[in-house]
Coordinates of C-alpha atoms and ligand atoms in Angstrom, one line a residue:
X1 CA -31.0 -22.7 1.6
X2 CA -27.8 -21.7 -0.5
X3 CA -28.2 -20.5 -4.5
X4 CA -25.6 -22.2 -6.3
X5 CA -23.7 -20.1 -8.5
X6 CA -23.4 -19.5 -12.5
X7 CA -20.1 -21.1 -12.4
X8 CA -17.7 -22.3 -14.5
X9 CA -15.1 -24.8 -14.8
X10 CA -11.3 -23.4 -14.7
X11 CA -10.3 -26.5 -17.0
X12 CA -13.0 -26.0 -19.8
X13 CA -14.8 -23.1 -19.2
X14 CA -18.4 -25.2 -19.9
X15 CA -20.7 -24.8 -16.6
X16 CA -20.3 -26.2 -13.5
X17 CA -22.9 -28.8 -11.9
X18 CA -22.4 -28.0 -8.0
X19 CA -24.8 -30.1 -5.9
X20 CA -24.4 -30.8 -2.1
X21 CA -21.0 -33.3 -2.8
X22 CA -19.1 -32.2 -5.7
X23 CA -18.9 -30.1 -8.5
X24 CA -18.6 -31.2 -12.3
X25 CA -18.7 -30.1 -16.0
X26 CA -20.1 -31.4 -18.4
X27 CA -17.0 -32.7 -19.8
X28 CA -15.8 -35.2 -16.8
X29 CA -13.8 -32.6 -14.6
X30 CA -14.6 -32.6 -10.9
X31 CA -13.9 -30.5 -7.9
X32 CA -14.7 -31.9 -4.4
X33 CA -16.6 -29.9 -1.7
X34 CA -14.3 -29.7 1.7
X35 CA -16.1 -30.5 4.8
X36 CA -16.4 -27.2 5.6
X37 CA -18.1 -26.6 2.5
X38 CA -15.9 -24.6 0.4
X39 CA -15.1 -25.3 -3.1
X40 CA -11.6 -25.3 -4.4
X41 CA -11.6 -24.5 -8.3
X42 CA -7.6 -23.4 -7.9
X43 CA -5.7 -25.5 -10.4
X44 CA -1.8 -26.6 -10.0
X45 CA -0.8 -24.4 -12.5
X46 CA -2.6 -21.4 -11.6
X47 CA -0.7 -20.9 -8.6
X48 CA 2.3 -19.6 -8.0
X49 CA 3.6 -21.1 -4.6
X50 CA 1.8 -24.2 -2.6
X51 CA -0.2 -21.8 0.0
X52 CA -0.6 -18.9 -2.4
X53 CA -2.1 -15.5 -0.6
X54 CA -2.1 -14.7 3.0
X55 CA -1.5 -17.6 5.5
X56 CA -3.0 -19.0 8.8
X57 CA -1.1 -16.1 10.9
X58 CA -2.4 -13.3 8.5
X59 CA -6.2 -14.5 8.5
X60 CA -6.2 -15.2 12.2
X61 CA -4.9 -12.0 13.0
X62 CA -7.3 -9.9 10.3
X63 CA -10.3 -12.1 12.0
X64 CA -9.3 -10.7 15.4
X65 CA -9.4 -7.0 14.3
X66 CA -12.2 -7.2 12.8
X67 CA -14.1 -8.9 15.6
X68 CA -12.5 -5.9 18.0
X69 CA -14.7 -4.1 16.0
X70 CA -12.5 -1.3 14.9
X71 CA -13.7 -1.4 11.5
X72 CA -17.6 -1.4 12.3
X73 CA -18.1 1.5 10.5
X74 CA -16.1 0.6 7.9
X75 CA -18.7 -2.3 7.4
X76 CA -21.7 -0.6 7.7
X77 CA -20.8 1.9 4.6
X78 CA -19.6 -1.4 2.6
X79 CA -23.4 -3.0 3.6
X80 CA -25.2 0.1 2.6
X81 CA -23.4 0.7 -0.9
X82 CA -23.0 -3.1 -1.6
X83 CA -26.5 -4.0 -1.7
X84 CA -28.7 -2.9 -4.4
X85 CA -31.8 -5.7 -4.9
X86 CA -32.9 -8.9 -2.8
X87 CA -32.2 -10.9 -5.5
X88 CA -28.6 -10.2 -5.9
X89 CA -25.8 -11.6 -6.8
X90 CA -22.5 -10.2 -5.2
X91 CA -18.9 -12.0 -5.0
X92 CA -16.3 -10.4 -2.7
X93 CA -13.2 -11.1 -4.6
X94 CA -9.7 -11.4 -2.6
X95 CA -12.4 -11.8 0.6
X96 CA -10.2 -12.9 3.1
X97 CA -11.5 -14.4 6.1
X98 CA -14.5 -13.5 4.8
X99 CA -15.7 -10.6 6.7
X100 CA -17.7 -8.0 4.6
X101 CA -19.3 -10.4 2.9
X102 CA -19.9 -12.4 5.7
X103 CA -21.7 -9.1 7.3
X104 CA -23.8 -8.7 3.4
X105 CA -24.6 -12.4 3.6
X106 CA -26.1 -12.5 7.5
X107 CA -28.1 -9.0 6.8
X108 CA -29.7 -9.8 3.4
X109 CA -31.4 -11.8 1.2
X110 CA -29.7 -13.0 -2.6
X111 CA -26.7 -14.6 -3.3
X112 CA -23.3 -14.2 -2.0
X113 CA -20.0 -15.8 -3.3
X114 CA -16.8 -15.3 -1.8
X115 CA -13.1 -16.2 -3.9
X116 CA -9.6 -16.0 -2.4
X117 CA -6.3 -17.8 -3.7
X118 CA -5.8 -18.6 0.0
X119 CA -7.2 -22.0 1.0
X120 CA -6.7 -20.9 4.8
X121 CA -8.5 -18.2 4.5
X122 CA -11.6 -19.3 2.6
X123 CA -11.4 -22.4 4.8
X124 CA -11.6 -19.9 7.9
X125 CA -14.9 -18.1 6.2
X126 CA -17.0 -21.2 5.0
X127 CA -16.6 -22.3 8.8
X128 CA -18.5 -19.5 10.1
X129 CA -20.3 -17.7 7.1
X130 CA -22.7 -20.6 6.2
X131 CA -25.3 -18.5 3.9
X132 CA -22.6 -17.7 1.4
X133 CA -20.3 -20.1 -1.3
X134 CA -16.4 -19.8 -0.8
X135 CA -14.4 -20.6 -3.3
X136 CA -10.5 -20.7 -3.8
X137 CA -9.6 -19.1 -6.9
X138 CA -6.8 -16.7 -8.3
X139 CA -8.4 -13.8 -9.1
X140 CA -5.5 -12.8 -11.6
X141 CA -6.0 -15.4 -14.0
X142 CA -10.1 -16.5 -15.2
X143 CA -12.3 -16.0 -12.4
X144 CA -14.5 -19.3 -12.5
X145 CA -18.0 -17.3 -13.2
X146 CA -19.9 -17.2 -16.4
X147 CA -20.0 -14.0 -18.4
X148 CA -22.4 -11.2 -16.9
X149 CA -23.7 -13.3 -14.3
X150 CA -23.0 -11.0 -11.2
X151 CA -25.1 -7.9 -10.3
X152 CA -22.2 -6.8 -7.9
X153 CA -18.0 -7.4 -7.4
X154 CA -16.8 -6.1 -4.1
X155 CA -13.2 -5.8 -4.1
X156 CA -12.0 -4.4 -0.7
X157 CA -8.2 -4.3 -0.3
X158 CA -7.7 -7.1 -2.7
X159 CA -5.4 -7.3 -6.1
X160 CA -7.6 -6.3 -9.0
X161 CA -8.7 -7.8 -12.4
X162 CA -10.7 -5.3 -14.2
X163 CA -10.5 -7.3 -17.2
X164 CA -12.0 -9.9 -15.8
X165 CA -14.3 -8.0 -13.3
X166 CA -15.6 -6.4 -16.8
X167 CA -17.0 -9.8 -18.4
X168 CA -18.6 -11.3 -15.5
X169 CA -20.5 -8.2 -14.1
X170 CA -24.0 -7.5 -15.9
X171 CA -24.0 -4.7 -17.8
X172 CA -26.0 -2.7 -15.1
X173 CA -24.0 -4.0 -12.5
X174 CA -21.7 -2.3 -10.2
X175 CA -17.9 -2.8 -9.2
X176 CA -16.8 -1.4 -5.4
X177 CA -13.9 -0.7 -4.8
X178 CA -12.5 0.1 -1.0
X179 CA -9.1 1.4 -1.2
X180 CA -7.4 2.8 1.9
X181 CA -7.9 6.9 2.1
X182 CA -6.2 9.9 2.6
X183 CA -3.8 9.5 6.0
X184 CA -5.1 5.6 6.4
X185 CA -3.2 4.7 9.7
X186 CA -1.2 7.5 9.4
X187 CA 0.1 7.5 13.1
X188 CA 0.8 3.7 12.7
X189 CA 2.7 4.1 9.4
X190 CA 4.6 6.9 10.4
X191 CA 6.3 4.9 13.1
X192 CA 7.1 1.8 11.3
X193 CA 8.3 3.6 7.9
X194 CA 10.3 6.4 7.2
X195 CA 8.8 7.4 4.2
X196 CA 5.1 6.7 5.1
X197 CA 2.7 7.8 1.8
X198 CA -0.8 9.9 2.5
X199 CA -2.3 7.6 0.3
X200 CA -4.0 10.5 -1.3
X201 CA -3.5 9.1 -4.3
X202 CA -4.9 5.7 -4.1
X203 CA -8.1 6.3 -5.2
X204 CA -7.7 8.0 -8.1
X205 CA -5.5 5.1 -8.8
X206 CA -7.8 2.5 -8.4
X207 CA -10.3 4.3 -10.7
X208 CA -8.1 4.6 -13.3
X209 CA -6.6 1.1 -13.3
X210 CA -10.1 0.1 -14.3
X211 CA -10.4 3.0 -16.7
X212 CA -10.4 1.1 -20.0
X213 CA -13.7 -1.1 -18.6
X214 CA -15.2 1.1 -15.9
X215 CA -16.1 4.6 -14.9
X216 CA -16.5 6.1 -12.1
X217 CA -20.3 7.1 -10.6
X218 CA -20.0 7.2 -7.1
X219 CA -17.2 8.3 -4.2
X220 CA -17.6 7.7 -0.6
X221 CA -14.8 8.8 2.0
X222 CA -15.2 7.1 5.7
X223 CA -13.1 8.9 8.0
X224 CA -12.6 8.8 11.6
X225 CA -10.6 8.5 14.9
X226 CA -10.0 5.0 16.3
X227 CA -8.2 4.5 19.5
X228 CA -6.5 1.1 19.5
X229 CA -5.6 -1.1 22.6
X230 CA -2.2 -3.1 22.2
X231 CA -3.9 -6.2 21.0
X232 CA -5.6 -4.6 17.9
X233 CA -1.9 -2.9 17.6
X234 CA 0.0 -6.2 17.1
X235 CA -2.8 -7.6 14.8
X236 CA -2.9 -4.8 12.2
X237 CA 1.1 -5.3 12.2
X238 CA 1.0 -9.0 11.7
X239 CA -2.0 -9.0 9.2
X240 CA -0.5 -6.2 6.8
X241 CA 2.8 -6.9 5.1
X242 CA 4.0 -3.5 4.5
X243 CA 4.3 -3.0 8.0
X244 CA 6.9 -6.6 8.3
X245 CA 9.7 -4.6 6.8
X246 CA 9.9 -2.0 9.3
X247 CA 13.2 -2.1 11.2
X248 CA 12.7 -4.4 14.8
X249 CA 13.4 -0.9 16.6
X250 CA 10.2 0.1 14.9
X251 CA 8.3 -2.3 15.5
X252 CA 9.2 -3.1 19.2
X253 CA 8.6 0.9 20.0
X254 CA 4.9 0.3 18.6
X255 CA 4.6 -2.9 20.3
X256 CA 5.0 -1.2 23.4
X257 CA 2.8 0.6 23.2
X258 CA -0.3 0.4 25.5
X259 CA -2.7 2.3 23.2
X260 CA -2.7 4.7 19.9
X261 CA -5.8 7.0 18.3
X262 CA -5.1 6.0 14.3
X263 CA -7.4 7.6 11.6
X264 CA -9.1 5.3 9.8
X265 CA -9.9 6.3 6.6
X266 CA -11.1 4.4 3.7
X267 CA -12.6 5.2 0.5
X268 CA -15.5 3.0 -1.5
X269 CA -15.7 3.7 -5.1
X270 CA -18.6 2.5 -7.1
X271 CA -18.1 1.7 -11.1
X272 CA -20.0 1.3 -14.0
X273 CA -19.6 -0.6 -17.3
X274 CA -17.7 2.4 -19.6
Ligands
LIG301 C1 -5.5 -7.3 2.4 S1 -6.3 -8.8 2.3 C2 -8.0 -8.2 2.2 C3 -9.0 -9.3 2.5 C4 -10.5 -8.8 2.6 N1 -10.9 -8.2 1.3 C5 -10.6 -7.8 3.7 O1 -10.7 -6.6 3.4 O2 -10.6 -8.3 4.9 C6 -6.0 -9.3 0.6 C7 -6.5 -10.7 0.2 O3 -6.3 -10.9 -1.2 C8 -6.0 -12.3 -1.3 N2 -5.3 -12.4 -2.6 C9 -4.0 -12.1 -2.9 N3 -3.8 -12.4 -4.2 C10 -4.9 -13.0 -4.7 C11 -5.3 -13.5 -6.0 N4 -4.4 -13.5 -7.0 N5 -6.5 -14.0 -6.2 C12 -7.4 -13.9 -5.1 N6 -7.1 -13.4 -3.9 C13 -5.9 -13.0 -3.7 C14 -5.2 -12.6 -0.1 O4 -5.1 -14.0 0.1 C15 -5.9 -11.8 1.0 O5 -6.9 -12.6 1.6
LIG302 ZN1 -14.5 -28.8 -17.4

């Protein structure tokens, strides 16, 4: 059976009652459950556009790469640094279509809370990752969680809030961070971009955007060889939007092509309180 989460409501801040229907505060404000069982906490104001964060195309596309399994090893670091205690509480935040936490939720015990601005692509993970809450959120304004109440906050790929990420974790809790690594696609990015970065950079980036709240206690880099077929090829292109400015030449030359070896390289920080 699900935990319900220490949440609270993006109106008035008091706690949120969530039972099997709805979700209420204290003070009269309501959220209705979708029938797929996600909760959307996203109000009017807090978003900038009417489908805010990536849409159907992206999550469908991300959902097929993954499931090629090109990232498997990618998900089994995340799983081994992500879980700490059975009783945890972890929220993936910018999760997607739900993927890594997902893989955390299926393979442990605790409690496992997943946020997104995009409705699509929460929608697409509370339909087949039942043993964790979703929740549509902007993760740049107050994330809907009460203060210290989580033991971890995954945040693979995903815009950053340290601010934020600082008051809800516990004070022994830990922040991951997966950032892309040194030469991440390299081969890919060097076809559709002129001016393609090594990304060596990135993580010491990361870290230090969440300097004023965080320090650094752990690095892990995941590097390896991955030869992709021409499916997985036009998936990583449609699901990542640096790639949709390449020139058309660019892009057609890649899409011909029947298969490329691409390092994958990614890098999981873990963070403590400062
Ligand atoms: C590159 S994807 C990564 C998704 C997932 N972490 C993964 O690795 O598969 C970035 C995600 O961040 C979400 N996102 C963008 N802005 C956001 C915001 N302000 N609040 C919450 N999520 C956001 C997007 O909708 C998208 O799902
Ligand atoms: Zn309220």
């Amino acid at each position: 059976m699900k935990t319900k989460p220490a949440l609270i409501c993006p109106a008035c801040e008091t706690a949120l009652d969530w039972n099997e229907k709805e979700c209420r505060c204290a003070r009269g404000h309501s959220f209705d459950q979708a029938k797929e069982g996600y909760l959307n906490l996203l109000l009017s104001h807090q978003r900038k556009s009417n489908h805010p964060g990536d849409d159907a195309n992206m999550i469908q596309a991300r959902r097929r790469f993954f499931d090629s399994g090109a990232l498997d090893l990618v998900t089994e670091q995340i799983k081994k640094s992500a879980i700490g205690n059975h009783q945890s509480a972890i929220l993936d935040c910018g999760c997607g279509e739900g993927h890594f936490l997902g893989a955390l939720s299926e393979a442990h015990d605790g409690q496992f809370f997943g946020v997104d601005v995009s409705k699509e692509a929460v929608r697409c993970a509370a339909k087949r990752y039942k043993k964790a809450n979703w929740i549509v959120a902007n993760a740049m304004r107050k994330l809907p969680f009460a203060d210290h109440s989580l033991d971890v906050i995954l945040s693979v790929l995903a815009p950053r809030n340290p601010e934020e990420f600082a008051r809800i974790l516990k004070p022994d809790g830990a922040l991951i961070l997966g950032v892309p690594g040194p030469n991440h696609l390299i081969e890919l990015r060097s076809r559709l971009a002129a001016n393609a970065g090594d990304f060596e950079e990135k993580a010491d980036e990361a870290a230090a955007k969440c300097a004023p709240h965080f320090s650094e206690t752990h690095r892990e880099l995941l590097c390896y060889e991955q030869t992709l077929n021409a499916a997985q090829i036009a998936d990583l292109i449609q699901m990542t939007p640096i790639f949709w400015c390449s020139s058309p030449e660019a892009k057609a030359g890649v899409q011909q092509l029947a298969e490329l070896k691409v390092t994958v390289s990614f890098v999981l920080l873990t963070l403590q309180h400062a």
